[in-house]
C-alpha atoms as a PDB file:
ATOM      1  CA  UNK A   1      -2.414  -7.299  20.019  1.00  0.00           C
ATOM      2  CA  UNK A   2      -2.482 -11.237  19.893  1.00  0.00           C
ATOM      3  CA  UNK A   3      -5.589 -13.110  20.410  1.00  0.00           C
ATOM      4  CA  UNK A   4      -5.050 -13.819  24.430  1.00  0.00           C
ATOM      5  CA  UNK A   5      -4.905 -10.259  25.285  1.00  0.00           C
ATOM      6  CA  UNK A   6      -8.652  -9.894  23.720  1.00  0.00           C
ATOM      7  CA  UNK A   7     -10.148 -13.138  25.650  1.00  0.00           C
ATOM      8  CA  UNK A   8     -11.536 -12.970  29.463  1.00  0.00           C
ATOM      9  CA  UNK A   9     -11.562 -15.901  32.026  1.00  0.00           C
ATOM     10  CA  UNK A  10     -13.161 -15.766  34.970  1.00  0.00           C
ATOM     11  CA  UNK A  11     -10.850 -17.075  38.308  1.00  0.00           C
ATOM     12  CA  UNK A  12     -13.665 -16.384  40.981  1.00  0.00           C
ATOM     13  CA  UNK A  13     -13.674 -19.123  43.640  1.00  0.00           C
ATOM     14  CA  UNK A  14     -16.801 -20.630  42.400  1.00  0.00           C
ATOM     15  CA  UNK A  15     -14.961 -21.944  39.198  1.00  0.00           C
ATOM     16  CA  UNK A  16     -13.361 -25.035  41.664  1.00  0.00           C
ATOM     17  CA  UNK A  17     -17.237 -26.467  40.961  1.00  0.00           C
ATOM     18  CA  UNK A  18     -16.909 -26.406  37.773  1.00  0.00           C
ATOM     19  CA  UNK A  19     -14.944 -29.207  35.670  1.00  0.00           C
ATOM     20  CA  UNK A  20     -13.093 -26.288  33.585  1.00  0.00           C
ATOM     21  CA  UNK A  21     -12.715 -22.315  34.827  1.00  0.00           C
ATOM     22  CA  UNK A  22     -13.421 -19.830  31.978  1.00  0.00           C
ATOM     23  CA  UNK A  23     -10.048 -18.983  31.954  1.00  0.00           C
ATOM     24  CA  UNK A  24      -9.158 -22.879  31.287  1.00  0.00           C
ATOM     25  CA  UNK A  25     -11.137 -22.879  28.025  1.00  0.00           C
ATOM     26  CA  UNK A  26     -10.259 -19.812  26.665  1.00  0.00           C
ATOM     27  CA  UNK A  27      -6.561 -21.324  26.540  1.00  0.00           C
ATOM     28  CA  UNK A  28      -7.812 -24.723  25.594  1.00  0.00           C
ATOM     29  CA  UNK A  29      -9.735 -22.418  22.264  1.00  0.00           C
ATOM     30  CA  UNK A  30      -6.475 -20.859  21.724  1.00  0.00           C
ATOM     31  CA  UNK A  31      -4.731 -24.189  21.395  1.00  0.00           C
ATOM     32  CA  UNK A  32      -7.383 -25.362  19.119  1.00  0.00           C
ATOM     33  CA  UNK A  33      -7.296 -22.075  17.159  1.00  0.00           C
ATOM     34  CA  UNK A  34      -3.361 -22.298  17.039  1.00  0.00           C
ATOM     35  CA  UNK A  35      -3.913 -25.757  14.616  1.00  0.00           C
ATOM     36  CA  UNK A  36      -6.862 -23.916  12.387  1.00  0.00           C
ATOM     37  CA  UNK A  37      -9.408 -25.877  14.259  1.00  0.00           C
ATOM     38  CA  UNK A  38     -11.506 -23.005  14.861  1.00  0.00           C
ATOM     39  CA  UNK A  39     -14.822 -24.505  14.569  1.00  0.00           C
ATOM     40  CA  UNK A  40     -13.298 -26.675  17.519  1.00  0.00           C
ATOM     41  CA  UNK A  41     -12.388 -23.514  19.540  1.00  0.00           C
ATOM     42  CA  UNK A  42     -15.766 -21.889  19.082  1.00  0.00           C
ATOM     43  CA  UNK A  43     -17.661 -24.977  20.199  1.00  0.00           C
ATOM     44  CA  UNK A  44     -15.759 -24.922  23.692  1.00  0.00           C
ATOM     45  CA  UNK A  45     -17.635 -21.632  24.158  1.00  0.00           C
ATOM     46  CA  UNK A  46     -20.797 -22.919  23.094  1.00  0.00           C
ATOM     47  CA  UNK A  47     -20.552 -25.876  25.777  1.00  0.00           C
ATOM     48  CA  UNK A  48     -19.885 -23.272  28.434  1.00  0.00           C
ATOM     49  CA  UNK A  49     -23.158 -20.986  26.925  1.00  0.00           C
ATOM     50  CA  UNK A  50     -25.364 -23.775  26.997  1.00  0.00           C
ATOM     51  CA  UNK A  51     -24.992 -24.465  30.963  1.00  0.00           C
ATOM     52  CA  UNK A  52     -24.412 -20.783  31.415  1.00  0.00           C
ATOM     53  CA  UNK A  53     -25.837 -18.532  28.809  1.00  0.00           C
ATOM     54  CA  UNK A  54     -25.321 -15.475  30.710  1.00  0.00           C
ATOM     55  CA  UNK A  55     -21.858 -15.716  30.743  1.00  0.00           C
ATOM     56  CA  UNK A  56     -20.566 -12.064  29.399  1.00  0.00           C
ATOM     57  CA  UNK A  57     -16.764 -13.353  29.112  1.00  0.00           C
ATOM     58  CA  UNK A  58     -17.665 -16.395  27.222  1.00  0.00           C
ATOM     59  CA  UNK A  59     -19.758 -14.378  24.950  1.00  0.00           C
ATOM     60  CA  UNK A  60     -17.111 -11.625  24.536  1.00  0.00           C
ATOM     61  CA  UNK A  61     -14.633 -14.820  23.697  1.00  0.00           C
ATOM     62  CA  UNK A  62     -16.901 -16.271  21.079  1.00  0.00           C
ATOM     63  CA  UNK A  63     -17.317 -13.026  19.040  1.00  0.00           C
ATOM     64  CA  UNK A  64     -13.220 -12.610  19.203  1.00  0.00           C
ATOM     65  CA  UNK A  65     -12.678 -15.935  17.377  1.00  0.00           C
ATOM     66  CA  UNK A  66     -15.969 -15.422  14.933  1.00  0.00           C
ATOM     67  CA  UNK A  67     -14.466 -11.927  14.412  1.00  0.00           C
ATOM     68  CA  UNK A  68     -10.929 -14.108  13.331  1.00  0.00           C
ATOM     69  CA  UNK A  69     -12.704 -15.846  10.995  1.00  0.00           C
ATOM     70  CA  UNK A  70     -14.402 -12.453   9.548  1.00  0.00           C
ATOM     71  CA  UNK A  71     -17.665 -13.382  10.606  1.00  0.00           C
ATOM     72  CA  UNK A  72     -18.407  -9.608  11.324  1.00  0.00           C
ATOM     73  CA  UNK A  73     -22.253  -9.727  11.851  1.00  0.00           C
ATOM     74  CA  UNK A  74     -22.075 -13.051  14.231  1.00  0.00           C
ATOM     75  CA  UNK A  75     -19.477 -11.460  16.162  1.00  0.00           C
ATOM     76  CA  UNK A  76     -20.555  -8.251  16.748  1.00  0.00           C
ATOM     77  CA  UNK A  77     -24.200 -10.263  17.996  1.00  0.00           C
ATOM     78  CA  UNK A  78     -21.848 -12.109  20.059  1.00  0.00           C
ATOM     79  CA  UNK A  79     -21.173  -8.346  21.805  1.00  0.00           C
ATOM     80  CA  UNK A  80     -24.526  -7.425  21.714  1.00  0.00           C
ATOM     81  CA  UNK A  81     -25.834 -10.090  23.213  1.00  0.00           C
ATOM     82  CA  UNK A  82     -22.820  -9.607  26.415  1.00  0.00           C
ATOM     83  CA  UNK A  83     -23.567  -6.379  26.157  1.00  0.00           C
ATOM     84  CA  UNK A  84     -27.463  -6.991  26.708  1.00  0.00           C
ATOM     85  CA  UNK A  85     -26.480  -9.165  29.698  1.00  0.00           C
ATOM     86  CA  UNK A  86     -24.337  -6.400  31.665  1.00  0.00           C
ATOM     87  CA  UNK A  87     -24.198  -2.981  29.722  1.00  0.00           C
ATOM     88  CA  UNK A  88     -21.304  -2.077  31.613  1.00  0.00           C
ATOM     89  CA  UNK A  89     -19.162  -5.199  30.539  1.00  0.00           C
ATOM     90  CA  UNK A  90     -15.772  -3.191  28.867  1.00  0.00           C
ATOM     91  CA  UNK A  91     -14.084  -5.778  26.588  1.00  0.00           C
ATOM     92  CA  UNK A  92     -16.726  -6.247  24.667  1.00  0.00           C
ATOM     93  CA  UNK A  93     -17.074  -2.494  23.891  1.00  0.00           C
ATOM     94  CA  UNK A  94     -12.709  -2.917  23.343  1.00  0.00           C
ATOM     95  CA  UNK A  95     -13.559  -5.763  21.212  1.00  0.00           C
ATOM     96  CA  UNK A  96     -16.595  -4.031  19.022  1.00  0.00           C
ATOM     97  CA  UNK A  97     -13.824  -1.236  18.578  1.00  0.00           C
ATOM     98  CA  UNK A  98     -11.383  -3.453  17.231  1.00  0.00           C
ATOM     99  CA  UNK A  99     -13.652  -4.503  14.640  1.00  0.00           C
ATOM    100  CA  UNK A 100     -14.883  -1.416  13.511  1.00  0.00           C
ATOM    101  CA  UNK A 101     -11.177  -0.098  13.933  1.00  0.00           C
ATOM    102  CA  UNK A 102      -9.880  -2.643  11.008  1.00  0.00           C
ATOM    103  CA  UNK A 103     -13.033  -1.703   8.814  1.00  0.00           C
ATOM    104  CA  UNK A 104     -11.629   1.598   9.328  1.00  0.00           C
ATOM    105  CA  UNK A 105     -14.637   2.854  10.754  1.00  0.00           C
ATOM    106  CA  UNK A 106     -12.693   5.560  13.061  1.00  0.00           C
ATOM    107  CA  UNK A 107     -16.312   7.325  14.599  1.00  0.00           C
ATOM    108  CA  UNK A 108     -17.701   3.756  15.574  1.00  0.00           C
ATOM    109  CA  UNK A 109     -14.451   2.519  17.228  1.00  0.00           C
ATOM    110  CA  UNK A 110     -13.749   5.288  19.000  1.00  0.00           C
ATOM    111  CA  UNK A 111     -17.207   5.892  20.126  1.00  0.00           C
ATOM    112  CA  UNK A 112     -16.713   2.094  21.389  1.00  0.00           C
ATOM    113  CA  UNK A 113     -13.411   3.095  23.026  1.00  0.00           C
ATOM    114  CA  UNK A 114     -14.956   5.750  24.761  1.00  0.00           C
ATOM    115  CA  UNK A 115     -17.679   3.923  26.358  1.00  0.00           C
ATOM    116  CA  UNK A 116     -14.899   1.431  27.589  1.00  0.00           C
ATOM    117  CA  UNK A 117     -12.590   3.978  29.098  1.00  0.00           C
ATOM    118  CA  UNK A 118     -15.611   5.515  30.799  1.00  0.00           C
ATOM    119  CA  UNK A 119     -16.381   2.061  32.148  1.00  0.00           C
ATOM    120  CA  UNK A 120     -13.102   1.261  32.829  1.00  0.00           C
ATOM    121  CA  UNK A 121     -10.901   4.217  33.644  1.00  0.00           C
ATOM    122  CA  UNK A 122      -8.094   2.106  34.563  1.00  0.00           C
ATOM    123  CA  UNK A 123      -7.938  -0.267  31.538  1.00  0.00           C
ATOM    124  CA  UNK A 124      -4.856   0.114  29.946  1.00  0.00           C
ATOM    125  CA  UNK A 125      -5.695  -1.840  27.169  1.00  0.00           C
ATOM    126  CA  UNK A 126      -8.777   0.186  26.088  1.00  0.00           C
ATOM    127  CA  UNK A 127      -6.627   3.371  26.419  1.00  0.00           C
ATOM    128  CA  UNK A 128      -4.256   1.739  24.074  1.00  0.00           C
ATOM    129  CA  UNK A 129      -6.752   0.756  21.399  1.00  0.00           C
ATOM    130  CA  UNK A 130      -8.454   4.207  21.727  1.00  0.00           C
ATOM    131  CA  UNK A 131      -4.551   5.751  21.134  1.00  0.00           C
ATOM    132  CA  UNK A 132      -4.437   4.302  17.791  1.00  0.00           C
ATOM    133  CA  UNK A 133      -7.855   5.685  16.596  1.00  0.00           C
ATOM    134  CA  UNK A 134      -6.247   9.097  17.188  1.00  0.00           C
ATOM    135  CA  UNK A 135      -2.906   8.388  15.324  1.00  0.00           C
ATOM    136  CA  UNK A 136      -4.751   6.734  12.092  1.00  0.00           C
ATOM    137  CA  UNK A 137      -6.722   9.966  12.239  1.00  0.00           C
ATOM    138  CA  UNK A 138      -3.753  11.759  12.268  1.00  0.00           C
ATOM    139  CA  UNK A 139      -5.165  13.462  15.650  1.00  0.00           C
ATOM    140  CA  UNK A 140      -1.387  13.034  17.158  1.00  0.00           C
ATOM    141  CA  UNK A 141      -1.190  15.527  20.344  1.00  0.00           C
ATOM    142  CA  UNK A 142      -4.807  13.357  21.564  1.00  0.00           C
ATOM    143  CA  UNK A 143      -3.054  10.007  20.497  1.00  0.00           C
ATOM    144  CA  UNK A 144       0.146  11.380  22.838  1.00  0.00           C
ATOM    145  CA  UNK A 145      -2.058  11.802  25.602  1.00  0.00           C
ATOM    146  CA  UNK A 146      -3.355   8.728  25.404  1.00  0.00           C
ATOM    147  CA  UNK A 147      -0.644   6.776  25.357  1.00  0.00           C
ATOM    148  CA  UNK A 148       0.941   8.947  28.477  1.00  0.00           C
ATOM    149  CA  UNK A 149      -2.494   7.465  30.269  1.00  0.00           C
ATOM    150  CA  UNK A 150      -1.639   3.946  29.198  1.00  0.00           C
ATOM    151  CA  UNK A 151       2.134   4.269  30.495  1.00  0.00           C
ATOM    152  CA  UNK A 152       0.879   5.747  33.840  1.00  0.00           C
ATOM    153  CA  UNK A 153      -1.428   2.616  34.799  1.00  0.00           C
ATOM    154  CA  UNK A 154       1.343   0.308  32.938  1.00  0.00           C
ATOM    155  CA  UNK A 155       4.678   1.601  32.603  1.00  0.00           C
ATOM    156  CA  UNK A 156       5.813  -1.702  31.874  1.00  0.00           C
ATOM    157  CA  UNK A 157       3.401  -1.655  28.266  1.00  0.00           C
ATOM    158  CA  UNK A 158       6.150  -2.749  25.900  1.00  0.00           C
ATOM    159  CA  UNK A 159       3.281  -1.993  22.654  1.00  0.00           C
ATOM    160  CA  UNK A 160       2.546   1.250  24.334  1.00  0.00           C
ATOM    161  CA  UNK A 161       5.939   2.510  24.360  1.00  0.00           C
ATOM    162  CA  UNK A 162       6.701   1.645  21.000  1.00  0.00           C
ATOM    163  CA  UNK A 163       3.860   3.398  19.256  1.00  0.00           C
ATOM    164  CA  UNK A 164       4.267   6.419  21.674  1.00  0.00           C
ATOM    165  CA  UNK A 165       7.963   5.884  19.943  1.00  0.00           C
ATOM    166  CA  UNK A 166       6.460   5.981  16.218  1.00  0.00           C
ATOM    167  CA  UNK A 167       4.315   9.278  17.047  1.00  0.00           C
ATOM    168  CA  UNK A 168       7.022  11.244  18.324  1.00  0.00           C
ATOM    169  CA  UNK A 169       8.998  10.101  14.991  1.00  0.00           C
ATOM    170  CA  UNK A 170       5.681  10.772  12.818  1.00  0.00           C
ATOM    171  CA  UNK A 171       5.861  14.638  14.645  1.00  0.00           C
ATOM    172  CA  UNK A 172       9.718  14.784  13.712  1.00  0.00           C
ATOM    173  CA  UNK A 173      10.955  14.329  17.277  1.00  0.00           C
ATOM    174  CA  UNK A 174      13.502  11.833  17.117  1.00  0.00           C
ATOM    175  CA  UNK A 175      15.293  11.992  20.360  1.00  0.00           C
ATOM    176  CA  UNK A 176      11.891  11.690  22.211  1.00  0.00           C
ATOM    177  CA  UNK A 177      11.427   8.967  19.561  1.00  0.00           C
ATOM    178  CA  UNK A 178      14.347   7.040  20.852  1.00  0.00           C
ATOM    179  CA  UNK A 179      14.052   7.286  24.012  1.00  0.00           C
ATOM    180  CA  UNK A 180      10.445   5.750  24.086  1.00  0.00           C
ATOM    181  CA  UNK A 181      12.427   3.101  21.892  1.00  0.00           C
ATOM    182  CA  UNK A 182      14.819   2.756  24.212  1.00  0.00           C
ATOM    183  CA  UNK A 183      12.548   1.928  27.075  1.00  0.00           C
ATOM    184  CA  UNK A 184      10.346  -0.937  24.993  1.00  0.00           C
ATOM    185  CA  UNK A 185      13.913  -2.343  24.693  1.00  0.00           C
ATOM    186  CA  UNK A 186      15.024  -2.202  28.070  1.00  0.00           C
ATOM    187  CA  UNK A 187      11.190  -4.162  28.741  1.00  0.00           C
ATOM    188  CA  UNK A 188      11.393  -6.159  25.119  1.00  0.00           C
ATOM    189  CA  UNK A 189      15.376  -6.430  24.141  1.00  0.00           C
ATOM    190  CA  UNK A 190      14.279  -9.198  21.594  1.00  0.00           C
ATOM    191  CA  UNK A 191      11.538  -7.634  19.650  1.00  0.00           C
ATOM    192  CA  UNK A 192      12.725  -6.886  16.297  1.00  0.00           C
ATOM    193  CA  UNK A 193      10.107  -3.906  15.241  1.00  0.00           C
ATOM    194  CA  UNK A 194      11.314  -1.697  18.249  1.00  0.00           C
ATOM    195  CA  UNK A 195      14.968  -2.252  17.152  1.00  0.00           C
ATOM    196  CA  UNK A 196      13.757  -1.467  13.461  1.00  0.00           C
ATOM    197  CA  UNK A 197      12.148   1.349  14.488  1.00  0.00           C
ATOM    198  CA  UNK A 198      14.830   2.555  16.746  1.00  0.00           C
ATOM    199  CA  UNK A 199      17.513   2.287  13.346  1.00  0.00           C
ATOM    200  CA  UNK A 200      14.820   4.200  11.308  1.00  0.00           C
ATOM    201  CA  UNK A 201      15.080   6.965  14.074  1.00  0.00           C
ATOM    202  CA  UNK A 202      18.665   7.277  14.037  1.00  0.00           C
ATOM    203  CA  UNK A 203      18.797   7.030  10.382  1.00  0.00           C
ATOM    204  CA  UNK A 204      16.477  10.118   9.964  1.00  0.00           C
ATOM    205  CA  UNK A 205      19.099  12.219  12.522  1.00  0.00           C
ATOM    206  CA  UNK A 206      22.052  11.338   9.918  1.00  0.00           C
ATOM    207  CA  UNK A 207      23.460   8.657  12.667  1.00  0.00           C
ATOM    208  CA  UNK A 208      23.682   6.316  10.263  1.00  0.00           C
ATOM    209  CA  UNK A 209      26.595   3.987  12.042  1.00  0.00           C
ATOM    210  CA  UNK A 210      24.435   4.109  14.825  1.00  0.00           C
ATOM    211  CA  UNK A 211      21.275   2.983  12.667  1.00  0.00           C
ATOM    212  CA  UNK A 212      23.745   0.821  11.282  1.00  0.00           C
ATOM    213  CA  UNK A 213      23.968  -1.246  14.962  1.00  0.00           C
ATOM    214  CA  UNK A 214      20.310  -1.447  14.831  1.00  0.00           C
ATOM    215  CA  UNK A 215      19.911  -2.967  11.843  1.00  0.00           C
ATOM    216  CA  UNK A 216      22.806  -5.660  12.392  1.00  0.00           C
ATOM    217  CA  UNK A 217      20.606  -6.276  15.745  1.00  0.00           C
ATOM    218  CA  UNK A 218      17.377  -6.833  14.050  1.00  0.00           C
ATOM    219  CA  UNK A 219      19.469  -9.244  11.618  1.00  0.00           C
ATOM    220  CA  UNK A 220      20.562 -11.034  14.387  1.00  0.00           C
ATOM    221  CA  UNK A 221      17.447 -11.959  15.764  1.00  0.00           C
ATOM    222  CA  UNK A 222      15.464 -12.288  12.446  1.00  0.00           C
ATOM    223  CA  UNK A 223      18.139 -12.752   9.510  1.00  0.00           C
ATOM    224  CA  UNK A 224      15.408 -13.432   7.197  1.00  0.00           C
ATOM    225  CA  UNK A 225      13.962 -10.433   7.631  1.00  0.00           C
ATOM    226  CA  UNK A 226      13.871  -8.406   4.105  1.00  0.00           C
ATOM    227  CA  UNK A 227      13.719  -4.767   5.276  1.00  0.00           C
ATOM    228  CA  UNK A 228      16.482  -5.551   7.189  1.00  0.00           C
ATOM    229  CA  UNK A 229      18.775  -5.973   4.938  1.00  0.00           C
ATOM    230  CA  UNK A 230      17.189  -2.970   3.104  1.00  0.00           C
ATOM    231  CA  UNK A 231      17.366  -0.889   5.823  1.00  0.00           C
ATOM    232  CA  UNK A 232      21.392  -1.704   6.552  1.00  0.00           C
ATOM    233  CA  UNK A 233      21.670  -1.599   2.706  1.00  0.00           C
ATOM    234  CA  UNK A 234      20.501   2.405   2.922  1.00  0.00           C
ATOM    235  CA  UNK A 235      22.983   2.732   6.091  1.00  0.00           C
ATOM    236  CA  UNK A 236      26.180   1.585   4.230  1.00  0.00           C
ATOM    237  CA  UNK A 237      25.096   3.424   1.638  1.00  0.00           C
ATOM    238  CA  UNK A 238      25.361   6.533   3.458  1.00  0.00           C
ATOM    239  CA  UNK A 239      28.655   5.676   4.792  1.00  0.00           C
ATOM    240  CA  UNK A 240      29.826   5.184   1.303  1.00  0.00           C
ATOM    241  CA  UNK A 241      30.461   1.718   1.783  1.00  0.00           C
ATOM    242  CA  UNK A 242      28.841   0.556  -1.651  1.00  0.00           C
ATOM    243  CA  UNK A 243      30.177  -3.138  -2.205  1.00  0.00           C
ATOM    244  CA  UNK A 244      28.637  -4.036   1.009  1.00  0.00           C
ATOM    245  CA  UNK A 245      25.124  -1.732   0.802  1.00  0.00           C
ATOM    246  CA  UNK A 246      25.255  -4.084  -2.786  1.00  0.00           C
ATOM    247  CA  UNK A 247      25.802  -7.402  -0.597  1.00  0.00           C
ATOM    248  CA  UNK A 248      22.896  -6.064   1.291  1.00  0.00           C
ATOM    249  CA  UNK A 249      20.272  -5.485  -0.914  1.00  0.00           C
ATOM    250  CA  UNK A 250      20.974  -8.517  -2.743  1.00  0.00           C
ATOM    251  CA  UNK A 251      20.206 -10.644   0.096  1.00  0.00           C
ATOM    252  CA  UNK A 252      17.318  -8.589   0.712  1.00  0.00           C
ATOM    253  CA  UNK A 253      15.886  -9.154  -2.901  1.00  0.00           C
ATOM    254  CA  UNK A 254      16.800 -12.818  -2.277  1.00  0.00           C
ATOM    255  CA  UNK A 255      14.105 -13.215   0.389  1.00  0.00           C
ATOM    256  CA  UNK A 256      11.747 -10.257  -0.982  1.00  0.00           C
ATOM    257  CA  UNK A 257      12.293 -10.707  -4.973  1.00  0.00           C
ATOM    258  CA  UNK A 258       9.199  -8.358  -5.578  1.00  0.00           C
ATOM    259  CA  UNK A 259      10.790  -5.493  -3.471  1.00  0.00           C
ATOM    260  CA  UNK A 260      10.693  -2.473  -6.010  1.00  0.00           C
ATOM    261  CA  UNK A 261      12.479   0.148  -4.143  1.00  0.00           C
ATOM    262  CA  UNK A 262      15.576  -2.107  -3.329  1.00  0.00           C
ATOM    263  CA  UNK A 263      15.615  -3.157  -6.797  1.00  0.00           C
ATOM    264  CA  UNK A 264      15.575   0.518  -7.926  1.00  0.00           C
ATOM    265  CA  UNK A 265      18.660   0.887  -5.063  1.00  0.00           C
ATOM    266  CA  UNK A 266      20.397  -2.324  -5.995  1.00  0.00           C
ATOM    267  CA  UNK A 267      20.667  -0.730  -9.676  1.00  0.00           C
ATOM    268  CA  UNK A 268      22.019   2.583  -8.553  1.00  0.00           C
ATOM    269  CA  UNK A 269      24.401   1.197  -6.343  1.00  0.00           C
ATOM    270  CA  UNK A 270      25.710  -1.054  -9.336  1.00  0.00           C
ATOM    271  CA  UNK A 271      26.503   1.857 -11.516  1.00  0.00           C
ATOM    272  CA  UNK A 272      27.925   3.725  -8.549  1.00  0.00           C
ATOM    273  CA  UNK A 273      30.394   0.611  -7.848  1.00  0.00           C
ATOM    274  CA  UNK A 274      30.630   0.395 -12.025  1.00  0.00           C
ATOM    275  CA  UNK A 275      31.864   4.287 -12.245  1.00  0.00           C
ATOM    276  CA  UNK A 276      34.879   3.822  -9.521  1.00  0.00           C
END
């Protein structure tokens, strides 16, 4: 999830008054944050605190770009102090989730997550981030449903669909797998993980000149892309096609040198090639 999907602006008619609308220096901290000038980006929040320091979204804002920087303490009283404002402000329980979510501190998040969705029963975003507590906990039938809940208030939630994707695949169901993949393509047909993904999927049913296509799309839009070329190295290999699986993880190992598995593949192809 990039930065702008965590930040909140506020477009109420009484911004006109204002000289800048929340939502206008969120983007103007994102610009700054963009060049590494976050100290810059934080202090636009501060200006808006000091003439309004009960504004929940600007609060909320500040603790996402403290929480950048791993500032985890003055972020999370960044939330708290939102939070003390309006109780019942959601993203800043989404964004105290997120943090405890990458300290892998599953309880907290999803206890944050929770309180969100209760808040917010339509917030597709706080469905998603609970989802992915359930599928680092393994919990996959709860992480299903979750996603299905995301889908039905956004059906257009390319992210959604793709890790709805990667849990059918994780439960061995490839064709539901690919169809979910299918879908983030039809919303996303340039995003290179989905197409990865969608090769991996057709890999694991033995369609490997099918897998194959994937992987020559995901070259196509990202040709420096090292498991790439190790992914269409493990579909010619399949094929028997060894000169070219060769060609393959060469270039791979050209972009990733430290790539052990390709090197291990790379050698086994040679003495393959060396035995004809």
């Amino acid at each position: 999830m990039g930065i702008t999907d965590r930040l909140f602006g506020r477009c109420d008619p009484d911004d006109r008054e204002r000289p800048e609308t929340d939502t206008e220096v969120s983007r103007k901290a994102v610009s700054l944050a963009q060049q590494g000038r976050f100290t810059e980006a934080i202090g636009c929040f501060d200006r808006v605190l000091e003439e309004d320091p009960t504004n929940v979204k600007m609060w909320n804002n500040k603790g996402v770009f403290l929480d950048l920087l791993g500032r985890d303490q003055d972020a999370l009283a960044c939330w708290e102090k939102a939070l003390e404002i309006d109780p019942e402000f959601a993203p800043a329980w989404v964004s105290r989730g997120m943090l405890h979510r990458r300290r892998n501190r599953f309880e907290e998040a999803l206890a944050c997550y929770d309180r969100a969705v209760e808040l917010n029963p339509d917030s597709a975003v706080a469905w998603y981030n609970r989802s992915g507590i359930f599928v680092a906990m393994r919990q996959l039938d709860e992480a299903v449903a979750c996603y299905e809940r995301v889908l039905s208030i956004d059906p257009h939630f390319v992210a959604a669909w793709i890790d709805l994707g990667y849990v059918h695949f994780l439960r061995h169901q490839h064709e539901e797998a690919i169809a979910c993949y299918d879908r983030a393509i039809s919303e996303d047909p340039g995003n290179v993980r989905v197409w990865s993904l969608k090769g991996g999927a057709l890999y694991a049913l033995g369609e490997y000149r099918k897998a194959l296509e994937c992987f020559d799309q995901v070259l196509s839009l990202d040709p420096r892309y090292s498991a790439g070329w190790s992914m269409k190295c493990s579909a010619l290999y399949h094929l028997g096609m060894y000169r070219h699986a060769l060609a393959c993880a060469d270039k791979a190992l050209e972009i990733n040198p430290d790539c052990e598995l390709t090197s291990q593949v790379r050698k086994m192809l040679v003495s393959l090639i060396e035995k004809w």
